[in-house]
Structure formats: structure tokens, C-alpha cells
Short mmCIF file of C-alpha atoms in Angstrom, two decimals:
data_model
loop_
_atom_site.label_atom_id
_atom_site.label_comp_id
_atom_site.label_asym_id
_atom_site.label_seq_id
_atom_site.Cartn_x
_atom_site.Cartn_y
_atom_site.Cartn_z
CA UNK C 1 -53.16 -49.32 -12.11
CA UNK C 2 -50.09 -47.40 -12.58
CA UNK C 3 -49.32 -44.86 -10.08
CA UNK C 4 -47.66 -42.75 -12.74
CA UNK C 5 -49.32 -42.77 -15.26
CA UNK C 6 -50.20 -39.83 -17.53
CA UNK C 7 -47.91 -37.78 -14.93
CA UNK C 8 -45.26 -35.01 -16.56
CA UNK C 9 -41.63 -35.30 -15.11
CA UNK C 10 -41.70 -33.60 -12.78
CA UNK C 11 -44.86 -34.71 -11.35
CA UNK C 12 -43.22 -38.36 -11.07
CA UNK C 13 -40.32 -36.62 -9.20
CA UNK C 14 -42.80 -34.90 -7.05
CA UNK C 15 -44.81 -38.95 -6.21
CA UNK C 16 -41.29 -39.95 -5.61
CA UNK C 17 -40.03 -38.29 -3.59
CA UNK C 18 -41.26 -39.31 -0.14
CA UNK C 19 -38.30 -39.23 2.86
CA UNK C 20 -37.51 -35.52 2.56
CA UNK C 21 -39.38 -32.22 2.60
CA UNK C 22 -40.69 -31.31 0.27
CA UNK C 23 -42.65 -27.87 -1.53
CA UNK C 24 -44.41 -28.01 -4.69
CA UNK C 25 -45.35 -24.96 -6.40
CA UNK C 26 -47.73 -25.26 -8.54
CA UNK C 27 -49.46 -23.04 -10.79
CA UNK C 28 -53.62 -22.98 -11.54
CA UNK C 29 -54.73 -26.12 -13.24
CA UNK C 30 -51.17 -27.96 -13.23
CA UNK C 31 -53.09 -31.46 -11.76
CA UNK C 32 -51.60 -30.48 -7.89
CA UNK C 33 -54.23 -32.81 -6.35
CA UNK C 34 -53.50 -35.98 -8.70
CA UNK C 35 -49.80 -35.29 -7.45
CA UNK C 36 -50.48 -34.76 -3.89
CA UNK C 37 -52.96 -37.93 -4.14
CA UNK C 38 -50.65 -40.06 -5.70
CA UNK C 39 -48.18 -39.38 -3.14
CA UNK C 40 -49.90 -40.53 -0.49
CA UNK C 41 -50.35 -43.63 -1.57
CA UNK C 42 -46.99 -43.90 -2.94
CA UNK C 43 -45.76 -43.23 0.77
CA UNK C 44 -48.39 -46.53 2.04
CA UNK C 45 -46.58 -48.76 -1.28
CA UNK C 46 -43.46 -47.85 -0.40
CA UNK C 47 -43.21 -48.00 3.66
CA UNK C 48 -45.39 -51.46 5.16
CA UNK C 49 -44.53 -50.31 8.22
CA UNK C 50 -46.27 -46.53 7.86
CA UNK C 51 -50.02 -47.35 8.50
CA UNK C 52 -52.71 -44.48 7.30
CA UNK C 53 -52.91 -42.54 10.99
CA UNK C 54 -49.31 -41.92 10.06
CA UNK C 55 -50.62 -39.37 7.41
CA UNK C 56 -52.32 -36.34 7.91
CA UNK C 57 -53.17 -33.76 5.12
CA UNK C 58 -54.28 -30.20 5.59
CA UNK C 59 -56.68 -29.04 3.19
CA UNK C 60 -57.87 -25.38 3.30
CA UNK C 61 -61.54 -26.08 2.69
CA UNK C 62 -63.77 -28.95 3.46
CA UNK C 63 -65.06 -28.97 0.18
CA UNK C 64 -61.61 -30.04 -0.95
CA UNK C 65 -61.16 -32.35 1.59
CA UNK C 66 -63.81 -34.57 0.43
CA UNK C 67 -62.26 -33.89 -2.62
CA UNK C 68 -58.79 -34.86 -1.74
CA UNK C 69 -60.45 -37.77 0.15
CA UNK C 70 -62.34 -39.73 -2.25
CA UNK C 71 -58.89 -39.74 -4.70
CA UNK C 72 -57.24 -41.06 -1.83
CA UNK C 73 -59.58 -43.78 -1.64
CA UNK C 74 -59.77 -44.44 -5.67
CA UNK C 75 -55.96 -44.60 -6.22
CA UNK C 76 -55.59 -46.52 -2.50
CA UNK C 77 -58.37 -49.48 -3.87
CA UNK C 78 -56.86 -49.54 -7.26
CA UNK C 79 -52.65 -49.53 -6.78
CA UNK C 80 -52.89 -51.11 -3.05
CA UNK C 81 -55.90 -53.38 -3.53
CA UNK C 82 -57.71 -52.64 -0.70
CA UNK C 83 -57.99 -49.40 1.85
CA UNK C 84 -57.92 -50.74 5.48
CA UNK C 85 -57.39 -48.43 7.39
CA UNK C 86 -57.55 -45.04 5.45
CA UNK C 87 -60.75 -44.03 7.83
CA UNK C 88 -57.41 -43.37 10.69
CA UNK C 89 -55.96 -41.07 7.92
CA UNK C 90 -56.88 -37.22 8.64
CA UNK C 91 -57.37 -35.06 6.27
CA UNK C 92 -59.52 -31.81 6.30
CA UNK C 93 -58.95 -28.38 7.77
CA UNK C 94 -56.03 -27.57 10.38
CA UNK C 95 -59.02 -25.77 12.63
CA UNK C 96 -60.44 -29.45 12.20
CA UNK C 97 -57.28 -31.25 13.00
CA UNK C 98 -56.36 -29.11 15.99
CA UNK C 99 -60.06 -29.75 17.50
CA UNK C 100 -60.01 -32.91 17.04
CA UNK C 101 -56.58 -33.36 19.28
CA UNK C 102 -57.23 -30.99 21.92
CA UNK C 103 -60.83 -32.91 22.58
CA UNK C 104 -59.47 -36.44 22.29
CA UNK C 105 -56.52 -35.88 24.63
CA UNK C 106 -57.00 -32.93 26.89
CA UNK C 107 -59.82 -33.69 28.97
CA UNK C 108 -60.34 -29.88 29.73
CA UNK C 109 -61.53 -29.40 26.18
CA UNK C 110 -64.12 -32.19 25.79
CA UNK C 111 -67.35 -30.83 26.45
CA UNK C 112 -66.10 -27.36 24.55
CA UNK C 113 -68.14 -25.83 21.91
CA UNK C 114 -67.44 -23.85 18.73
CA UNK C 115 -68.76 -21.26 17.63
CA UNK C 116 -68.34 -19.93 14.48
CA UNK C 117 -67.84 -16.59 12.80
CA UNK C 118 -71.25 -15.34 13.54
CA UNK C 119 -72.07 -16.83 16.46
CA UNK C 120 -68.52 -15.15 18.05
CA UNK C 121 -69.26 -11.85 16.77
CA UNK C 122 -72.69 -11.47 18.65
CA UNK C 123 -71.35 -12.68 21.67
CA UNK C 124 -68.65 -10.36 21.71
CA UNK C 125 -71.09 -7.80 21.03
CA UNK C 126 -73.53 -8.99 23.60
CA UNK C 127 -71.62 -9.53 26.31
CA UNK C 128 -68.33 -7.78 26.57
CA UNK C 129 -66.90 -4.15 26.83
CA UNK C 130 -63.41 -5.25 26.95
CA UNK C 131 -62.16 -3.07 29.75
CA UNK C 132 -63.67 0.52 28.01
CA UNK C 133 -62.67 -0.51 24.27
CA UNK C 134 -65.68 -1.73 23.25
CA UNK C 135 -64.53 -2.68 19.81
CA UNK C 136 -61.30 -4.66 20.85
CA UNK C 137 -63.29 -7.75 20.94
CA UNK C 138 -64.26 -7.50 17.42
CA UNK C 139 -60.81 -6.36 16.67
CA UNK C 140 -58.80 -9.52 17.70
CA UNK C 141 -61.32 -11.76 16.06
CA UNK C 142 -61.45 -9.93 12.96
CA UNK C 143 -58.59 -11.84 11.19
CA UNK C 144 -59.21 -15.26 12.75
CA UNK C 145 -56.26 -15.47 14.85
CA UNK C 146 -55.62 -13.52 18.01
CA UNK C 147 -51.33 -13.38 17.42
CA UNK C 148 -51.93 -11.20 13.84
CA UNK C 149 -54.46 -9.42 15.16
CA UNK C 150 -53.25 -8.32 18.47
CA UNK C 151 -49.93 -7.28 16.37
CA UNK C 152 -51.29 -5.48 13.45
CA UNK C 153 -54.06 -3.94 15.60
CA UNK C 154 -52.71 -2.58 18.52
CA UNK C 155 -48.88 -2.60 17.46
CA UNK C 156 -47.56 -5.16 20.44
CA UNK C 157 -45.76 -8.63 19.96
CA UNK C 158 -47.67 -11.63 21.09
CA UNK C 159 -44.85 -12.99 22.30
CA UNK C 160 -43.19 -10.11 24.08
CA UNK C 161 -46.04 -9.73 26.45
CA UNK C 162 -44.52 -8.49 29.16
CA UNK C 163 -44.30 -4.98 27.22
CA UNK C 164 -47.59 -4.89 26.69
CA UNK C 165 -49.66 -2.12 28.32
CA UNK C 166 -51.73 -3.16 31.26
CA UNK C 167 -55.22 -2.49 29.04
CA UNK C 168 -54.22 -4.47 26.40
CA UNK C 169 -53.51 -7.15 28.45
CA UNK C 170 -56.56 -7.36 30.81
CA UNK C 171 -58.74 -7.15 27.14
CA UNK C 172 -57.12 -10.17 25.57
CA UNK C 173 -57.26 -11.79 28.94
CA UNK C 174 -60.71 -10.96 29.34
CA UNK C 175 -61.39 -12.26 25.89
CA UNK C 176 -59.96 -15.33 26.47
CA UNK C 177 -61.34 -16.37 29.98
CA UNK C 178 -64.62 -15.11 29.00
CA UNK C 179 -64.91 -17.78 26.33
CA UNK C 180 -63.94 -20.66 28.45
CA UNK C 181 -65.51 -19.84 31.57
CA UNK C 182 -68.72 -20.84 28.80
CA UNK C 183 -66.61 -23.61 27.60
CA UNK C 184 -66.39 -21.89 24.33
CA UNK C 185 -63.48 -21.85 21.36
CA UNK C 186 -63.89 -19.25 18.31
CA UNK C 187 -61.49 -20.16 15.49
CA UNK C 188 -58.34 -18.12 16.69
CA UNK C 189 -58.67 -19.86 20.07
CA UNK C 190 -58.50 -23.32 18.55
CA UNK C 191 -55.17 -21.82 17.12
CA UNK C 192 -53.70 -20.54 20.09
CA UNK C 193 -54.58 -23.16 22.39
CA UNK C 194 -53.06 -26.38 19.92
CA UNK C 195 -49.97 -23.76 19.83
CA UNK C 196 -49.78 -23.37 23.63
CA UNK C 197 -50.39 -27.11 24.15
CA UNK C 198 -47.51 -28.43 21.80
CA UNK C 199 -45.14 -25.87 23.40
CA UNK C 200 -45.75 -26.31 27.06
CA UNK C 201 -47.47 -29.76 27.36
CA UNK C 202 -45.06 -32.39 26.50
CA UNK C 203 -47.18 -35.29 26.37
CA UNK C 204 -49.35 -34.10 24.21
CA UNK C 205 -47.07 -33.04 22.20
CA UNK C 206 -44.84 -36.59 22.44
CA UNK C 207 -48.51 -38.20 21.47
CA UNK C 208 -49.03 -35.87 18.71
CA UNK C 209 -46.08 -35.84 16.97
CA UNK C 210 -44.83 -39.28 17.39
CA UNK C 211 -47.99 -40.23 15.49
CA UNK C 212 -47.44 -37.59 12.42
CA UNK C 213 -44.95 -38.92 9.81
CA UNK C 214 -45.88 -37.50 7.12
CA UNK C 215 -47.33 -34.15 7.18
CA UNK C 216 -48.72 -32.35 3.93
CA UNK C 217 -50.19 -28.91 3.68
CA UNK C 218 -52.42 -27.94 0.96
CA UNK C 219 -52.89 -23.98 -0.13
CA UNK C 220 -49.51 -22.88 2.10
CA UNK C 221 -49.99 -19.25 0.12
CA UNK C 222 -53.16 -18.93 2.27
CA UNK C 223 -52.02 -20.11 5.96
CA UNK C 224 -52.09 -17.73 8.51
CA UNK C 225 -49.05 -17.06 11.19
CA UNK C 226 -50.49 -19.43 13.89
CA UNK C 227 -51.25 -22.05 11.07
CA UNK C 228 -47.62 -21.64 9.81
CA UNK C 229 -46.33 -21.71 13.48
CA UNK C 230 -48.35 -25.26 14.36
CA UNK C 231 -46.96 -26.72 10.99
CA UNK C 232 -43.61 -25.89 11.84
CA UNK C 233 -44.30 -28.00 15.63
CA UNK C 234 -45.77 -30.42 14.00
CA UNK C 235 -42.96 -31.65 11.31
CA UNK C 236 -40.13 -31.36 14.32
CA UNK C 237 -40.00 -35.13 15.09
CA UNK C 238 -40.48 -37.15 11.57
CA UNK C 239 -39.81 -33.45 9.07
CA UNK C 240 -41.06 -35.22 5.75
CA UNK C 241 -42.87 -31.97 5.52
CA UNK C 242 -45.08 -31.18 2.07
CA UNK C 243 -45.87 -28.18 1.51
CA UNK C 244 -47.78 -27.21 -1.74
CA UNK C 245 -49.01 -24.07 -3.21
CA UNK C 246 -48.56 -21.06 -5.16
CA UNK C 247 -47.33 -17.78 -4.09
CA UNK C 248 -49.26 -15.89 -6.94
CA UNK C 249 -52.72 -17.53 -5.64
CA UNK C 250 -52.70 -15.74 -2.65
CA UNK C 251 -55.65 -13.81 -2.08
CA UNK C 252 -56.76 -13.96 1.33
CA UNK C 253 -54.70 -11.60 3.38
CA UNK C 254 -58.22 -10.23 4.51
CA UNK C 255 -58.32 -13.07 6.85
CA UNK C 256 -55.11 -13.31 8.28
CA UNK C 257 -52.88 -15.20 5.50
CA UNK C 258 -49.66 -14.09 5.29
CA UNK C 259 -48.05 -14.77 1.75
CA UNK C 260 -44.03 -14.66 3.66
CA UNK C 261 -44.90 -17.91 5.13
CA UNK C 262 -44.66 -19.74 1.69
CA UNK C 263 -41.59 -17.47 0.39
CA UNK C 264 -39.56 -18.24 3.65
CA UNK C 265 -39.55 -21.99 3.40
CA UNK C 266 -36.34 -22.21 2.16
CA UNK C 267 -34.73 -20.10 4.49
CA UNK C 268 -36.64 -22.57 7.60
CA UNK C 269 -35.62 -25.64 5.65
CA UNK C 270 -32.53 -25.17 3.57
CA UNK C 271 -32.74 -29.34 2.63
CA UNK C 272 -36.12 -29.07 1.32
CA UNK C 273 -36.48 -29.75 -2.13
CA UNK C 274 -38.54 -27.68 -4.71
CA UNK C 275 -40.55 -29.24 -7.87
CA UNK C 276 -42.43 -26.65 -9.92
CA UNK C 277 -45.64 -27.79 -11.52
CA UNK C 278 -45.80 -25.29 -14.29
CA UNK C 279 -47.79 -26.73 -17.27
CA UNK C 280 -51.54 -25.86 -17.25
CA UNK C 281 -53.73 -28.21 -18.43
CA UNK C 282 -56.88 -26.37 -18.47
CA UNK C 283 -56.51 -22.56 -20.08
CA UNK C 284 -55.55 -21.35 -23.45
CA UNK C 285 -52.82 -19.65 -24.16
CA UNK C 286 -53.89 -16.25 -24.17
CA UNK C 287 -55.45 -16.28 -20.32
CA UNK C 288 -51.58 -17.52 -19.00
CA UNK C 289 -50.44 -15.21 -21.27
CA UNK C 290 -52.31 -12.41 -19.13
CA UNK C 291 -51.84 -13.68 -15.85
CA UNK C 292 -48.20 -14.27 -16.46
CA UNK C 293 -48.39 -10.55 -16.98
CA UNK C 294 -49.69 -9.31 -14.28
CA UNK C 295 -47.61 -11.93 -12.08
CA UNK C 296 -44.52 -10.50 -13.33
CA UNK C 297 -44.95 -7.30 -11.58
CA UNK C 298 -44.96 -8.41 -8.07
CA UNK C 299 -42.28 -7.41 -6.31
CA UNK C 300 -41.53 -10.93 -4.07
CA UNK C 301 -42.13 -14.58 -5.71
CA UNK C 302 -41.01 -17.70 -6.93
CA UNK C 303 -39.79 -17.90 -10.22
CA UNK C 304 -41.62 -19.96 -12.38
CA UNK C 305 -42.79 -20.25 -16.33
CA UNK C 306 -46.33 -21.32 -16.68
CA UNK C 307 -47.21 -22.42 -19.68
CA UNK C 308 -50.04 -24.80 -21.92
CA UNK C 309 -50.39 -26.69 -25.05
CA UNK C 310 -53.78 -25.85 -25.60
CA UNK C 311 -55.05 -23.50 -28.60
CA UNK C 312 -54.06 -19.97 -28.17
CA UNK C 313 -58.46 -19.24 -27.51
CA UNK C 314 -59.85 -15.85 -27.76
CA UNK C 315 -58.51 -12.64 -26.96
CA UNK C 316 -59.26 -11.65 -23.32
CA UNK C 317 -61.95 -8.27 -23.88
CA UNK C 318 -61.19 -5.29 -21.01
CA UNK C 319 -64.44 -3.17 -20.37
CA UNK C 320 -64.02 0.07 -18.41
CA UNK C 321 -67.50 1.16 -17.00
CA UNK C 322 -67.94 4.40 -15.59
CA UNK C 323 -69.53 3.39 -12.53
CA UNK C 324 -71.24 0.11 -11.02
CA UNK C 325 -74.27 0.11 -12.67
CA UNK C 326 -73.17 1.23 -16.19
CA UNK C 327 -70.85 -2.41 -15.36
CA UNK C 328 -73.87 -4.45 -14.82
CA UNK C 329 -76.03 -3.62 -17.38
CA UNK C 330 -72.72 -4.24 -19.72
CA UNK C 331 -72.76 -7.71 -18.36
CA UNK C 332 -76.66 -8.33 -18.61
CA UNK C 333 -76.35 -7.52 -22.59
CA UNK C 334 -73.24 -9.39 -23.25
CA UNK C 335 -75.29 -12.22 -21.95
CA UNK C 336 -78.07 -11.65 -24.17
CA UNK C 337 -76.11 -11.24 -27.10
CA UNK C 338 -74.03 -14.03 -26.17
CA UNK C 339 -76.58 -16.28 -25.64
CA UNK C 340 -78.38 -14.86 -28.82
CA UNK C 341 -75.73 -15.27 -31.70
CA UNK C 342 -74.20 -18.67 -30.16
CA UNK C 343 -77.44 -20.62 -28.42
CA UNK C 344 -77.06 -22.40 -25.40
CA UNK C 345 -78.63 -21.37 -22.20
CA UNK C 346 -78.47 -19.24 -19.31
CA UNK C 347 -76.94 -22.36 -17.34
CA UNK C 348 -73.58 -21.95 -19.20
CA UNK C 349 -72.45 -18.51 -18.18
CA UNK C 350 -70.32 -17.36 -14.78
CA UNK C 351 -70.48 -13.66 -13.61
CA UNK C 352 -67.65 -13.39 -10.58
CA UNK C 353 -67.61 -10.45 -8.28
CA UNK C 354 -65.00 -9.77 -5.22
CA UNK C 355 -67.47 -9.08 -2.82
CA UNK C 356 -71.40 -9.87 -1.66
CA UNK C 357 -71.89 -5.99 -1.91
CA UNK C 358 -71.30 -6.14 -5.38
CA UNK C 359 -74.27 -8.53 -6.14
CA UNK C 360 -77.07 -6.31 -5.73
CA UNK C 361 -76.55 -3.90 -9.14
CA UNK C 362 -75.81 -7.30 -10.97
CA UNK C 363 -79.12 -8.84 -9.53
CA UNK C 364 -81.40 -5.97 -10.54
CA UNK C 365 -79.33 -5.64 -13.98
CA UNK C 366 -80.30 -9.63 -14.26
CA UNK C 367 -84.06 -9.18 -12.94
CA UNK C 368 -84.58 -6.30 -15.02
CA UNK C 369 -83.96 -8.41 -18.11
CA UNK C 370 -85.73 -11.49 -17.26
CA UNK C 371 -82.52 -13.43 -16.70
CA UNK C 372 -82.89 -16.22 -14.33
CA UNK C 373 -79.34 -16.56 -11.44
CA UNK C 374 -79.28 -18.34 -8.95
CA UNK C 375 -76.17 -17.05 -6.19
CA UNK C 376 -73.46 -19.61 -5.03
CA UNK C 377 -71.75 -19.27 -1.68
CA UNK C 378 -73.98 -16.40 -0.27
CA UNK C 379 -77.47 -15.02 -0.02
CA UNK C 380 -79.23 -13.19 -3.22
CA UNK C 381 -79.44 -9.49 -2.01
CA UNK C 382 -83.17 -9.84 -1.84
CA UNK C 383 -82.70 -12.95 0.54
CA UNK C 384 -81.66 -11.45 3.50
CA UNK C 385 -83.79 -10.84 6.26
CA UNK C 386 -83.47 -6.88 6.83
CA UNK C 387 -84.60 -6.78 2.91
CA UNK C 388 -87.25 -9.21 3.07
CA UNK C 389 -88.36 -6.90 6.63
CA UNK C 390 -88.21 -3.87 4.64
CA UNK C 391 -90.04 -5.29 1.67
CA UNK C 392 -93.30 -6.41 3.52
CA UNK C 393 -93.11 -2.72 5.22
CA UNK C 394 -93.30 -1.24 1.76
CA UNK C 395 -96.41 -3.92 0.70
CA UNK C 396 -98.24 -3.37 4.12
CA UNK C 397 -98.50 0.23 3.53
CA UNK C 398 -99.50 -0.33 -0.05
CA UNK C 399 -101.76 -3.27 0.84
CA UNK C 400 -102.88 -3.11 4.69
CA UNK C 401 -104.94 -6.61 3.79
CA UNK C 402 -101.50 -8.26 2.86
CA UNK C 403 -101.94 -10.75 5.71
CA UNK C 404 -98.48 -12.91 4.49
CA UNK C 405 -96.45 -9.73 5.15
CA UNK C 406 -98.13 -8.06 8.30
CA UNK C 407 -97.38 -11.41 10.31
CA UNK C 408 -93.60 -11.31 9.33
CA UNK C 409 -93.20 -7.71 10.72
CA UNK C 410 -95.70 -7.46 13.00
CA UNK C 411 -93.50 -8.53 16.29
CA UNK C 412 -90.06 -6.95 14.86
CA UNK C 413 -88.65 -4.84 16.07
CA UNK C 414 -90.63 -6.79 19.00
CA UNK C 415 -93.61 -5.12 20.36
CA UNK C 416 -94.65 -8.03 22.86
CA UNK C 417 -97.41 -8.80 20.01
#
């Protein structure tokens, strides 16, 4: 098999070029993962001596970890012949990566547990006051990493502690010891404690980073500070640093990304070279033609011309409802009509919303009309527990016989029943 082929320019350049750093911008649908996969195994042609533990790639989802995985191990079979080995090569999540280090070589964290999101919310809420602010806890947590949200939320440095005031110090203390006196970690503790380690602990840090070299970093648009700070210990030994992503992706500053971590790279690493991935291969015309658009108007970002050789497609409609529900019951028709004048089924159609609020006036909209849905990535409104609670309330006082419902609400709120 060919390692290049069906690859543009300057996505050969890109699989080339593997003893520098490197960042890759690349815009929706330009074939990023075929690159970055490609790569990898270009890397294990070119070097004998580089074995697959040598490689670690940073993916920001598990979901496209498999993904980048199983291309990994389709190119590695078909270009190297076989893939010894490749079950040594990490890739996955940087909260994965960072757990998986601080457990096999700190002793300390062995027997430490995760929790996640959920889990660290309610036992904030259960068991901690945080020194009269009840809702610091929460606070710090919020955007998965204590350094951003100690600095955006109570206006202090992380790292210029010493200025902070003593209540704001005891609280984060608190916070912390409070988790590992339970042998806990929450996400942003994971973070803090790989940072601390690779700072302070040389060892570790010798161990770590004389194994990495060749780092590469999927989605850097959506990395947070601590993710961007552990990268940047991380590469200090081998660099051959690959970054890849797209400034005008990012979308997550709710959780803690921070978009100046991608558009400062050349500033940190004046060497490292730039390939722009700019072709889509998957919409028409007219959608780039919108989204170059909008793009244009932001005030910071790389340069780049996106552009497709596929059919110039429909023109993009823009419907301005008055209010949420006048939206859905737009939507519900289209569908309908859709689905009326052109076949097909229900199967075929997409509705995306920004948030899980917004599902509920879509759902009834959808119900309303007969429409089967089915919700990815979240619960259907009517799923949750509180409605399901409130729902067999409303059919026990309709029904008192409705046996199904009284034994679901019969002990909550608990009555010792």
C-alpha cells in the first residue's frame, strides 16, 4: 500500500515531515485524521530504532480515539506488514494519559479513584462549605481545571500564590486535601497534579519524557491552559511536537478551552513549521461559502482559504422565528414536507440544537406530529427522572389504582415507606 496515496500536496508534506514540529491547520472535512494517521506510521517506516511506546497521540474524545486507533492499525498492517507492538502506543485523552502515568509510577496515586463530573459535583455539595463560600467548590470545578478557574473566578494568579488572600487559599487547599484524604481525583486534579509532578519530581519527569518522542495533539483549538501547559513539558526533551487543529472550530470555551493557546504557537516555537489543509472534501460550495463568511469577521486567526470542488448544492435557507416554539413547529413541518415531496424516511434527517434545554419544545413539536426521534448524546426531556417523578404524580391523582406509578413515587421524597 502506498502511504501517499490519494493525498493533496500538502498533505504529503504534512506525512513527511517527521523530525521537526510541526502544526497543521486544518479546516472541517480536509481528511486531518488520514494525515495525522499516515504520519504515524510514516515516523515507525522511517526510524527502526523508534518503537510504538515512543508515540503518544492526544485525542480530545474517546470516541475518536478508537477512531484514530483502528487507522493506525489498518495503515500499520498494510505499509509495515505487521503491528507488533502498537498495543505500547497511547493514544486517547490527555486526562487518560496523565492517569495512566501518575498510577503506574507514583505509588501515592495507585489505589486513587475518579470521579467524574457528576459524581464531583455532589460531593462538593455534600460535604464541603469551603471556609463560608459555599459555592467556591462548585466554582473551581466548573471549568475543569482549577488554574482557569481560580483566575477567572476569583481574579488571583495560580502561580502568584503568595498574593492570594488567606480565604482563598484555605478553600482551594481545602478542596484539594479533601479529595485525597478519600483518595479521590476530579478531572482538574488529574491536571494539576501531572503538572506539579513533571515540574518538581524529576524522575518522573526523566521517565516520562525520555520515553515521548513524538508527541501529537489532536483538536489544539479546544485544550485548556493546564492541557497546553503539560504539552509544552512534555515536548521539552525530543520537541517533534504536532499540533493539529483549527482556530475557527473552537467552540468550547464553556469548559475551559482557551482558543490563544493554538494562535501563540508560533510565538513558543518560532522553528515550527505550518501546513494548511484547506480543501474540503465533504461540503458544497455554498456551505464554505457561508462559513468562510462568518469566519472572516473574527477579529484573531490564521489565515487560510478553504475551499471544495464539489457542486455549488443548494442555497443555505435562514428562518427567523419569533420565539422557541414558533422555531420548532417550523422544523416539525419542514420535515413533513420534506419528507412528503422527496420520500425517504424519518431516519435521514438531523435537527442540531446548542443546548439539552433546547430539546424539550422540539420534542413536543415532534410528538405532537407523530414523528418518531430518538436523542443522541443526552436524555429525551421526558427521560429524566424529576419528569418521569412528576409524571406518575399527575397519573396517581388521575388514577389512584395506577399501581406502576404509585410504587415509583411512593418512597420519594423518602417517607421511610
Amino acid at each position: 500500500m502506498d502511504l501517499f496515496e490519494n493525498l493533496s500536496d500538502n498533505q504529503i508534506e504534512a506525512v513527511k515531515t517527521i523530525d521537526e514540529d510541526l502544526e497543521i491547520i486544518a479546516c472541517a472535512g480536509a481528511g486531518k485524521t488520514g494525515v495525522v494517521t499516515r504520519r504515524i506510521i510514516n515516523i515507525l517506516k522511517s526510524n527502526p530504532d523508534i518503537l510504538p511506546e515512543n508515540i503518544v497521540a492526544f485525542t480530545f474524545t474517546e470516541k475518536a480515539a478508537e477512531e484514530l486507533k483502528s487507522r493506525v492499525y489498518k495503515y500499520g498492517e498494510a505499509v509495515l506488514g505487521n503491528t507488533k507492538g502498537f498495543a505500547n502506543m497511547y493514544i486517547g485523552t490527555i486526562h487518560g494519559f496523565c492517569l495512566k502515568m501518575l498510577q503506574e509510577y507514583i505509588v501515592q496515586f495507585q489505589k486513587f479513584t475518579v470521579l467524574d463530573e457528576i459524581k464531583t459535583k455532589l460531593y462538593i455539595e455534600k460535604n464541603y462549605n469551603f471556609c463560608g463560600m459555599p459555592d467556591l467548590g462548585l466554582k473551581i470545578y466548573t471549568e475543569t481545571n482549577l488554574f482557569l478557574s481560580v483566575m477567572s473566578t476569583l481574579n488571583e494568579n495560580w502561580f502568584e500564590r503568595d498574593k492570594w488572600d488567606e480565604k482563598t487559599r484555605a478553600a482551594v487547599d481545602k478542596y484539594k486535601d479533601s479529595f485525597y484524604r478519600k483518595n479521590y481525583f476530579d478531572y482538574s486534579l488529574i491536571m494539576q497534579e501531572m503538572l506539579n509532578q513533571l515540574e518538581n519530581n524529576k524522575d518522573f519527569a526523566d521517565i516520562i519524557l525520555s520515553k515521548i518522542k513524538y508527541l501529537t495533539v489532536d483538536e489544539y483549538q479546544d485544550t485548556n491552559f493546564a492541557q497546553h501547559l503539560i504539552v509544552s513539558q512534555l515536548c521539552k526533551k525530543h520537541r517533534n511536537l504536532c499540533v493539529v487543529g483549527d482556530d475557527a472550530q473552537s467552540i468550547y470555551s464553556f469548559r475551559g478551552a482557551n482558543i490563544r493557546n493554538i494562535l501563540s504557537l508560533p510565538k513558543q516555537y518560532p522553528d515550527m513549521k505550518m501546513f494548511k489543509l484547506e480543501q474540503n472534501y465533504r461540503s458544497t460550495k455554498n456551505i464554505l461559502n457561508a462559513a468562510n463568511s462568518l469566519i472572516a469577521k473574527n477579529k484573531e486567526q490564521i489565515q487560510k482559504n478553504i475551499f471544495s470542488d464539489n457542486p455549488t448544492g443548494g442555497k443555505i435557507p435562514v428562518i427567523e422565528a419569533f420565539s422557541d416554539y414558533e422555531e420548532s413547529y417550523i422544523v416539525a413541518n419542514k420535515l413533513i414536507e420534506i419528507k412528503m415531496l422527496q420520500g425517504g424516511s424519518y431516519e435521514d434527517f438531523a435537527i442540531l440544537y446548542r443546548t439539552n434545554a433546547q430539546s424539550r419544545v422540539l420534542e413536543e413539536s415532534l410528538r405532537k406530529r407523530n414523528i418518531p426521534y430518538r436523542i443522541y448524546g443526552g436524555l429525551s426531556f421526558y427521560q429524566h427522572k424529576e419528569i418521569k417523578d412528576a409524571l406518575c404524580y399527575f397519573r396517581v391523582a388521575v388514577n389512584p389504582d395506577d399501581d406502576e406509578a404509585l410504587r415509583r413515587i411512593i418512597n420519594f421524597p423518602a417517607r421511610g415507606i
